[in-house]
Structures are given as structure tokens and as C-alpha cells.
Amino acid sequence: MSKTLDQVNVTGLRVLLRADLNVPMHEGKVTDLTRVERLVPTIRELSEKGAKVIVLSHFDRPKGKRVESMSLKPIAEALATVMNKPVAFADDCVGPVAEEAVAKMQNGDILVLENTRFHAGEEENNPEFAAALAKLGDIYVNDAFSASHRAHASVVGIATHLPAFAGRLMQAELHALEQALGTPARPVAAIVAGSKVSTKLDLLANLVAKVDILVIGGAMANTFLAAEGYNVGKSLQEPDLHDTAREIQKAAVVKGCELILPRDVVVAEKFEANAPTKVVKVSEIPSNMMALDVGPATVAAFINRLPEIKTIIWNGPLGAFETKPFDAATNALAQAIALATKEGKIVSVGGGGDTVSALKLAGYHEHMTYLSGAGGAFLEWMEGKVLPGVIALSKDLSNIG
Ligand code: ADP
Ligand code: MG
């Protein structure tokens, strides 16, 4: 278990806070502040307790050199607006520029250092670079679960030099994932959907061994249906993965995991907004049509099972939700899960880039027990991997506290 901010007195300490400020930007402006807002509790707590808060983050992929358009400066400004407090900025994350900026700080001040990926040592987890970062602080706090699947210097190397702690956002993420997959209240159901089986093989293999019910939707369900011998018409599917789909089904039987595939689907001739659609049984998909959403009978059948389920983990939209009306199944399921969560009947945890977008569009993103903003890191966790950044936190070097 990693230590948290409850186990350290930060007053007067220089706290190196690894955040994830890799936010969506367009023409120099932050277009979605969610990631910045989620950092506020940790930064506010540290600042109010009188720490010197030094924020480290990567942004985009500058590949080890300075790229002005990938500067963290505009994001530091966005942080100041969100915090309603001055936030200083230093043009480099190591060396004299960073050292001078840190030396000027008073207790409670906040400083953002320039993009860690402007140095090749970041992605290489170079020991000298990690040491140069570590030199700027007294303790290290990781609040970037979403960057913790990468063994980079500001995530892993730095923690070998300093007492390391989980920030409040990291703590919430680890707690939610533990509740959903570590020691869940049972029965636990996983909903896995999205476009391809191939991107989620490890995840499916891990889940069949851990959950009681596995619901498969989205285009990846087409691959499973085709592997079972159904004609899926022009649907998106992966013929190369039919054997794999059958193996996953066999593994589910061995592990006692109930695998649920769609029984009906919404089909259309063309994949376009408001295309004429019809609902058909999976045994009756016309050859000239494609399945673009899971059908209402399938959704109703799963919603009817909700009362017996205690925990739900959800990754992947059930249909091609970006195009109406193929968001219908995802929206209906999101609504039912939101209600059961609100009534205290289930713990619901979701994650994945498109899953978050789909739940936002449905209007239910704030109704899950926890919705992870960490795309790749969340998926790796669902694959059963322990993330290098999380491992680095549990190495106990701390004697402060
Ligand atoms: P996440 O990013 O949440 O892990 P994925 O990237 O695996 O999710 O899957 C999301 C994509 O799957 C969306 O772009 C959605 O349009 C697509 N998708 C889901 N169902 C279908 C379908 N039946 N046909 C085509 N695309 C689909
Ligand atoms: Mg995706």
C-alpha cells in the first residue's frame, strides 16, 4: 500500500507533485478542464498546509526536445484560473531555471515546471534526469494515475530518490479500482464493448477469471457472434479473431463466468446519422446491413439482471454512439446504472477514452460511483497489470511523517 498525504506533515516542504496536465487543447486554449479540476483538491490541500507545491507534468509528444507549441505555460494559466490563485511558471523542469524558481517560493506557493518530455531523459527514465528532478523537492507526490502505466523518470525514477506518497486523486482512483476489481462485492459484472476484440484481448482474458458476469457489446460482439456461426452481414468484425473469441468463451466456462452476448441488434445499410434502422435478432442480420448498436431486448435483459448485481465495471460503448441513433443502448444502460448507483444498490466504476465521452453525451458521467479519466492506464489496470508508477509509490523510503 502506498502512503498518502495523511502520513506526512508537508508544512514548509518542497513537494514535487506529478500531475497529468496532458489536457485537450485547440489553438493554444484548453478545451476540456476536467483533468485540471480533478487536481484541485490535492493542490489546495498541499498549499493550505503550507507546502511549496511544484507541479510536474508531460504534455503531448515533443520527443525529447523543446517544442514551443507543447509548452505547459497556457495550462499553468488555466490552473491559476481554476484555483483562483497565482500560479508561477518556470521555463524548464530541471537545471538553473527550475532551481531558481523553486528557491524563490514561499510556503503555500504553486509553481508549474515546463513539460518533462522536453528532455529525452523523461521517457528513457534516465537516472541523472530523475536525480535532477528529485533535487528540486523534499518529497514526491504522484497524483497522475493516468500517466502511471509509463515507467518514465517523473513517474518512476524520481520515487527512488524521495519519500513518495499518493495524492488525493491517485488515492481515489486506486480505491475505486480496488472496489471494482480487487475485492469487489459480488456478484460483479463487467461490461466490455467498443470496436475491436484485438485491442482488448488481455483485458477480456483477465476479466473472465475475475468477474461473475461478462457482457460483451459493441462491434466486438460481432466478432463473437460470427465466431459462433451467425451471419453478421457487413458489420465491423475481425475474422482473424474467431478462434480467439471461441477460446475466451471456453475460458469463461472453465472459470464459471457467465458470458452474455447480444440477442438482438440495431442494423442499418449505411453508417450515417439518422440512417433508416431496424431491430433484428442476431440470427436474422441481413447480409447487406451492419449491426451498429445492441438491441433493446438485450439491454432490457441485462437491466433485469441488475437487482442481483453488486458491482459493475464498464469499458466500451455498446454501439457506435458518436452517430445517432446508435447511442441508444449505451444511453439506456447508463441511465439504469446511474439509478441503481444513486439508490445505493451497486458500486459502478467506468473508464476508457470513448466510454467517458459516451457517458458525458448521455449525461450520466457524474452518476457513476467512479468514472476514471485515465484511458490507457485504466485499461492496463483492467488487464490485471500493476502500473510501474503505482509500484514505485509502494516502495517505502519514507522516514518523514
Ligand atoms: P474506449 O475508448 O472507451 O476503451 P473503444 O475505443 O474500445 O472504447 O471503442 C469505442 C468505439 O467503438 C467508438 O468509436 C464506437 O463508435 C465504436 N463502436 C461500438 N460499437 C460499434 C459497432 N457496432 N460498429 C462500429 N463501431 C462501434
Ligand atoms: Mg477508444
XYZ file of C-alpha atoms and ligand atoms in Angstrom:
429
model
C 0.000 0.000 0.000
C 1.214 3.401 -0.838
C 1.386 6.167 1.724
C -0.981 9.095 1.426
C -0.958 12.762 2.419
C -2.391 11.679 5.772
C 1.034 10.269 6.605
C 3.218 13.329 6.122
C 3.447 16.825 7.538
C 4.070 18.900 4.445
C 4.385 22.328 6.046
C 7.462 24.079 4.693
C 8.384 21.142 2.458
C 9.089 21.396 -1.255
C 6.570 18.941 -2.676
C 7.179 17.640 -6.195
C 3.688 16.839 -7.426
C 3.423 14.676 -10.547
C 0.180 15.724 -12.153
C -1.358 14.885 -15.504
C -1.772 18.198 -17.290
C -1.945 16.485 -20.661
C -5.294 18.134 -21.421
C -7.095 18.587 -24.745
C -6.006 21.865 -26.380
C -7.036 23.675 -29.529
C -5.208 26.742 -30.874
C -3.448 27.384 -27.583
C -6.606 27.112 -25.448
C -7.571 24.307 -23.082
C -10.841 22.816 -24.406
C -11.647 20.476 -21.502
C -10.644 21.391 -17.958
C -11.691 18.096 -16.338
C -8.132 16.913 -15.659
C -7.116 20.290 -14.213
C -10.197 20.435 -11.987
C -9.576 16.958 -10.646
C -6.174 18.068 -9.344
C -7.562 20.918 -7.299
C -8.198 19.007 -4.025
C -4.575 17.820 -3.818
C -3.017 21.152 -4.800
C -5.317 23.121 -2.498
C -4.634 20.824 0.450
C -0.863 20.996 -0.035
C -0.909 24.761 -0.474
C -3.176 25.365 2.508
C -0.942 23.192 4.682
C 1.971 25.449 3.763
C 3.838 23.249 1.295
C 5.690 24.671 -1.685
C 3.805 22.936 -4.485
C 5.960 22.201 -7.520
C 3.915 20.662 -10.326
C 5.500 18.306 -12.858
C 3.740 17.009 -15.950
C 4.240 15.886 -19.504
C 2.236 17.309 -22.365
C 1.772 15.695 -25.771
C 4.778 14.077 -27.510
C 7.633 16.521 -28.076
C 10.011 13.523 -28.269
C 12.779 14.798 -26.005
C 13.204 18.312 -27.344
C 11.697 21.767 -26.874
C 8.578 22.294 -28.976
C 7.051 25.692 -28.195
C 3.516 24.624 -29.146
C 3.768 21.913 -26.477
C 4.631 24.243 -23.608
C 2.742 23.824 -20.332
C 2.531 27.611 -19.921
C -1.102 28.015 -21.100
C -2.095 25.095 -18.887
C -0.399 26.703 -15.877
C -2.551 29.763 -16.614
C -5.662 27.579 -16.758
C -4.672 26.075 -13.401
C -4.377 29.563 -11.893
C -7.888 30.378 -13.118
C -9.336 27.135 -11.772
C -7.507 27.540 -8.416
C -8.296 31.259 -8.263
C -4.736 31.735 -7.064
C -1.468 32.845 -8.656
C 0.499 30.008 -10.244
C 4.126 30.660 -11.225
C 5.734 29.039 -14.251
C 9.369 28.057 -14.916
C 10.648 27.593 -18.438
C 12.414 24.319 -17.654
C 11.788 21.399 -15.320
C 15.439 20.859 -14.314
C 18.643 22.916 -14.056
C 19.251 26.530 -13.004
C 15.938 27.956 -14.294
C 13.901 25.452 -12.277
C 16.209 25.697 -9.254
C 15.938 29.500 -9.102
C 12.153 29.404 -9.446
C 11.921 26.892 -6.585
C 14.343 28.897 -4.420
C 12.023 31.925 -4.676
C 8.963 30.064 -3.400
C 7.212 30.865 -0.126
C 5.173 28.326 1.832
C 1.821 27.790 0.085
C 3.079 28.916 -3.344
C 2.335 26.941 -6.512
C 4.812 26.579 -9.354
C 4.363 24.660 -12.624
C 7.548 23.448 -14.312
C 7.854 23.121 -18.086
C 6.953 19.901 -19.931
C 9.058 16.989 -18.635
C 9.101 15.447 -22.131
C 11.214 18.364 -23.431
C 14.056 16.197 -22.053
C 14.828 12.798 -23.578
C 15.647 11.544 -20.060
C 11.954 11.607 -19.128
C 10.763 8.788 -21.376
C 14.069 6.923 -21.013
C 13.690 7.007 -17.225
C 17.266 8.268 -17.225
C 18.761 8.144 -13.701
C 20.574 11.520 -13.978
C 17.418 13.219 -15.194
C 15.401 11.631 -12.369
C 18.040 12.833 -9.891
C 17.912 16.359 -11.353
C 14.131 16.425 -10.868
C 14.365 14.955 -7.368
C 16.883 17.635 -6.340
C 14.083 20.223 -6.556
C 11.963 18.691 -3.821
C 11.881 17.180 -0.331
C 9.089 14.713 -1.011
C 7.336 13.309 -4.079
C 3.574 13.039 -4.531
C 2.096 11.180 -7.506
C -1.395 12.310 -8.473
C -1.163 11.131 -12.075
C -2.657 7.638 -12.153
C -3.347 8.276 -15.845
C 0.410 8.559 -16.533
C 1.457 5.773 -14.170
C 1.445 2.997 -16.771
C 4.594 4.583 -18.210
C 7.917 3.894 -16.477
C 9.173 7.429 -17.026
C 11.545 9.472 -14.856
C 8.903 11.753 -13.326
C 6.717 8.743 -12.522
C 9.181 6.017 -11.510
C 12.833 7.174 -11.327
C 12.111 10.152 -9.114
C 10.429 7.956 -6.484
C 13.716 6.145 -5.843
C 15.213 9.406 -4.526
C 12.467 10.816 -2.334
C 9.835 9.741 0.165
C 6.829 9.052 -2.079
C 3.109 9.494 -1.468
C -0.159 9.076 -3.358
C -2.072 12.309 -3.954
C -5.828 12.525 -3.354
C -6.758 11.808 -6.987
C -4.415 8.807 -7.149
C -5.884 7.627 -3.851
C -9.465 7.906 -5.192
C -8.539 6.069 -8.387
C -6.801 3.226 -6.538
C -9.707 2.949 -4.111
C -12.278 2.760 -6.935
C -10.306 0.149 -8.853
C -9.791 -1.923 -5.733
C -13.550 -1.771 -5.078
C -14.321 -2.813 -8.640
C -11.715 -5.460 -9.371
C -9.563 -6.139 -6.310
C -12.088 -7.055 -3.643
C -15.485 -6.334 -5.189
C -18.850 -7.028 -3.598
C -20.244 -9.975 -5.589
C -21.719 -10.778 -7.955
C -19.581 -8.495 -10.092
C -20.439 -7.854 -13.732
C -18.166 -6.372 -16.373
C -19.483 -4.719 -19.499
C -16.870 -4.713 -22.221
C -17.679 -3.231 -25.582
C -16.173 -0.902 -28.145
C -14.796 -1.514 -31.560
C -12.235 -4.291 -31.510
C -11.518 -7.536 -29.693
C -7.881 -7.176 -30.756
C -7.291 -4.091 -28.564
C -8.884 -5.753 -25.546
C -7.611 -9.333 -25.581
C -5.621 -9.145 -22.339
C -8.454 -7.312 -20.698
C -11.008 -9.981 -21.647
C -8.667 -12.772 -20.548
C -8.192 -11.135 -17.146
C -11.873 -10.360 -16.650
C -13.221 -13.858 -17.356
C -11.096 -15.041 -14.443
C -12.272 -12.286 -12.085
C -15.904 -11.408 -12.741
C -19.104 -13.433 -12.417
C -20.861 -11.988 -15.457
C -19.235 -10.603 -18.603
C -21.426 -8.683 -21.024
C -19.967 -8.155 -24.484
C -21.343 -5.424 -26.723
C -20.243 -3.032 -29.429
C -18.596 -4.121 -32.637
C -16.508 -6.633 -30.684
C -19.708 -8.596 -30.035
C -19.987 -9.056 -33.819
C -16.695 -10.956 -33.773
C -18.023 -13.259 -31.049
C -21.313 -13.761 -32.901
C -19.555 -14.508 -36.196
C -17.297 -16.985 -34.360
C -20.452 -18.733 -33.150
C -21.563 -19.089 -36.774
C -24.008 -16.186 -37.108
C -24.036 -14.188 -40.322
C -23.172 -10.639 -39.245
C -23.598 -9.106 -42.710
C -21.481 -6.045 -43.277
C -20.886 -5.401 -39.578
C -17.475 -4.358 -38.326
C -15.833 -7.531 -37.035
C -12.435 -9.289 -37.002
C -12.437 -12.594 -38.908
C -8.863 -13.322 -37.743
C -10.050 -13.407 -34.162
C -12.778 -16.020 -34.350
C -10.542 -18.660 -32.753
C -9.587 -16.219 -30.032
C -13.243 -15.385 -29.376
C -14.029 -19.101 -29.013
C -11.080 -19.505 -26.626
C -12.356 -16.661 -24.470
C -15.771 -18.332 -24.371
C -14.190 -21.615 -23.306
C -12.117 -19.883 -20.629
C -15.290 -18.261 -19.310
C -16.934 -21.683 -18.927
C -13.875 -23.044 -17.103
C -13.771 -20.050 -14.736
C -17.504 -20.051 -14.085
C -18.014 -16.663 -15.685
C -21.350 -16.168 -17.414
C -20.733 -14.615 -20.809
C -23.616 -12.600 -22.237
C -23.716 -11.746 -25.930
C -26.357 -9.606 -27.670
C -29.569 -11.381 -28.622
C -30.769 -8.524 -30.859
C -29.045 -5.661 -32.679
C -29.881 -2.403 -34.442
C -28.917 -2.653 -38.117
C -28.624 -0.142 -40.945
C -27.482 -0.270 -44.556
C -25.350 2.814 -44.130
C -23.341 4.063 -41.197
C -24.620 7.631 -41.091
C -26.635 9.892 -38.813
C -30.349 9.112 -38.770
C -29.977 6.323 -41.327
C -33.109 4.117 -41.526
C -32.649 1.323 -38.977
C -34.382 -1.806 -37.813
C -34.047 -4.116 -34.868
C -33.370 -7.767 -35.690
C -32.486 -10.946 -33.825
C -28.796 -11.815 -34.136
C -29.843 -14.831 -36.214
C -31.505 -12.523 -38.749
C -28.908 -9.893 -39.630
C -29.424 -9.116 -43.355
C -26.316 -9.666 -45.489
C -26.387 -6.107 -46.848
C -26.656 -4.469 -43.402
C -24.442 -3.822 -40.407
C -25.041 -4.046 -36.665
C -24.322 -0.621 -35.188
C -25.854 -0.944 -31.742
C -27.018 -3.582 -29.319
C -30.802 -4.056 -29.462
C -33.448 -3.123 -26.866
C -34.213 -6.731 -25.872
C -30.539 -7.253 -24.997
C -30.407 -4.066 -22.936
C -33.689 -4.922 -21.170
C -32.437 -8.438 -20.376
C -29.324 -7.037 -18.718
C -31.207 -4.295 -16.874
C -33.494 -7.013 -15.468
C -30.423 -8.700 -14.002
C -29.254 -5.521 -12.220
C -31.018 -6.251 -8.905
C -28.827 -9.331 -8.348
C -25.568 -7.477 -9.193
C -23.492 -5.641 -6.564
C -20.592 -4.285 -8.607
C -20.318 -3.159 -12.232
C -17.194 -2.312 -14.157
C -17.752 -0.770 -17.585
C -15.416 -0.178 -20.504
C -16.552 0.470 -24.045
C -19.681 1.982 -25.607
C -22.332 -0.602 -26.605
C -22.774 0.927 -30.050
C -21.367 3.469 -32.489
C -22.521 6.147 -30.020
C -20.998 9.125 -31.885
C -23.721 8.776 -34.540
C -27.417 8.914 -33.617
C -29.425 6.769 -33.048
C -26.628 4.262 -32.345
C -26.148 5.728 -28.869
C -29.487 4.346 -27.657
C -28.305 1.173 -25.917
C -25.368 2.949 -24.240
C -27.684 5.710 -23.002
C -30.318 3.290 -21.686
C -27.743 1.230 -19.835
C -26.049 4.341 -18.442
C -29.397 5.543 -17.120
C -30.183 2.221 -15.422
C -26.725 2.020 -13.846
C -26.962 5.642 -12.696
C -30.265 4.932 -10.980
C -29.078 1.738 -9.262
C -25.935 3.581 -8.130
C -27.951 6.505 -6.784
C -30.183 4.116 -4.846
C -27.060 2.631 -3.256
C -27.669 -0.797 -4.803
C -24.472 -1.105 -6.809
C -20.928 0.191 -6.985
C -20.273 1.289 -10.574
C -16.842 2.050 -11.984
C -16.197 3.010 -15.590
C -13.320 4.143 -17.741
C -11.813 4.384 -21.212
C -11.489 7.379 -23.524
C -14.632 6.760 -25.572
C -16.554 5.408 -22.595
C -16.087 8.720 -20.782
C -17.196 10.645 -23.909
C -20.242 8.401 -24.333
C -21.286 8.781 -20.687
C -20.818 12.552 -20.924
C -23.034 12.688 -24.022
C -25.594 10.536 -22.233
C -25.473 12.970 -19.303
C -24.618 10.315 -16.730
C -20.880 10.820 -16.245
C -21.361 12.197 -12.739
C -23.686 9.399 -11.676
C -21.249 6.512 -11.557
C -19.535 5.664 -8.275
C -16.292 6.477 -10.083
C -15.502 7.356 -13.665
C -11.815 7.139 -14.412
C -10.254 9.825 -16.584
C -7.233 7.621 -17.197
C -7.644 5.978 -20.629
C -4.621 3.715 -21.200
C -3.737 3.322 -17.524
C -7.308 2.291 -16.686
C -7.268 -0.350 -19.435
C -3.922 -1.722 -18.229
C -5.356 -1.994 -14.736
C -8.329 -3.909 -16.155
C -5.814 -6.195 -17.848
C -4.579 -7.087 -14.361
C -1.287 -5.214 -14.633
C 0.094 -3.301 -11.693
C 1.310 0.014 -13.034
C 5.000 0.958 -12.646
C 4.104 4.342 -11.158
C 1.914 2.675 -8.546
C 4.611 0.117 -7.700
C 7.121 2.963 -7.294
C 4.843 4.549 -4.697
C 4.710 1.480 -2.513
C 8.498 1.244 -2.152
C 8.956 2.586 1.299
C 11.766 5.112 1.514
C 9.955 7.457 3.791
C 11.027 8.353 7.288
C 9.275 11.695 7.299
C 5.868 11.984 8.864
P -12.769 3.034 -25.039
O -12.019 4.191 -25.677
O -13.790 3.511 -24.057
O -11.855 1.984 -24.479
P -13.109 1.742 -27.626
O -12.125 2.662 -28.228
O -12.736 0.305 -27.481
O -13.651 2.327 -26.221
O -14.443 1.706 -28.513
C -15.183 2.838 -28.869
C -15.538 2.828 -30.324
O -16.285 1.676 -30.667
C -16.421 4.009 -30.666
O -15.760 4.802 -31.631
C -17.692 3.374 -31.243
O -18.212 4.085 -32.348
C -17.184 2.025 -31.683
N -18.274 1.038 -31.799
C -19.016 0.486 -30.831
N -19.933 -0.353 -31.334
C -19.776 -0.330 -32.676
C -20.418 -1.023 -33.780
N -21.417 -1.893 -33.571
N -19.960 -0.770 -35.029
C -18.951 0.101 -35.238
N -18.307 0.769 -34.250
C -18.713 0.542 -32.994
Mg -11.091 4.404 -27.600
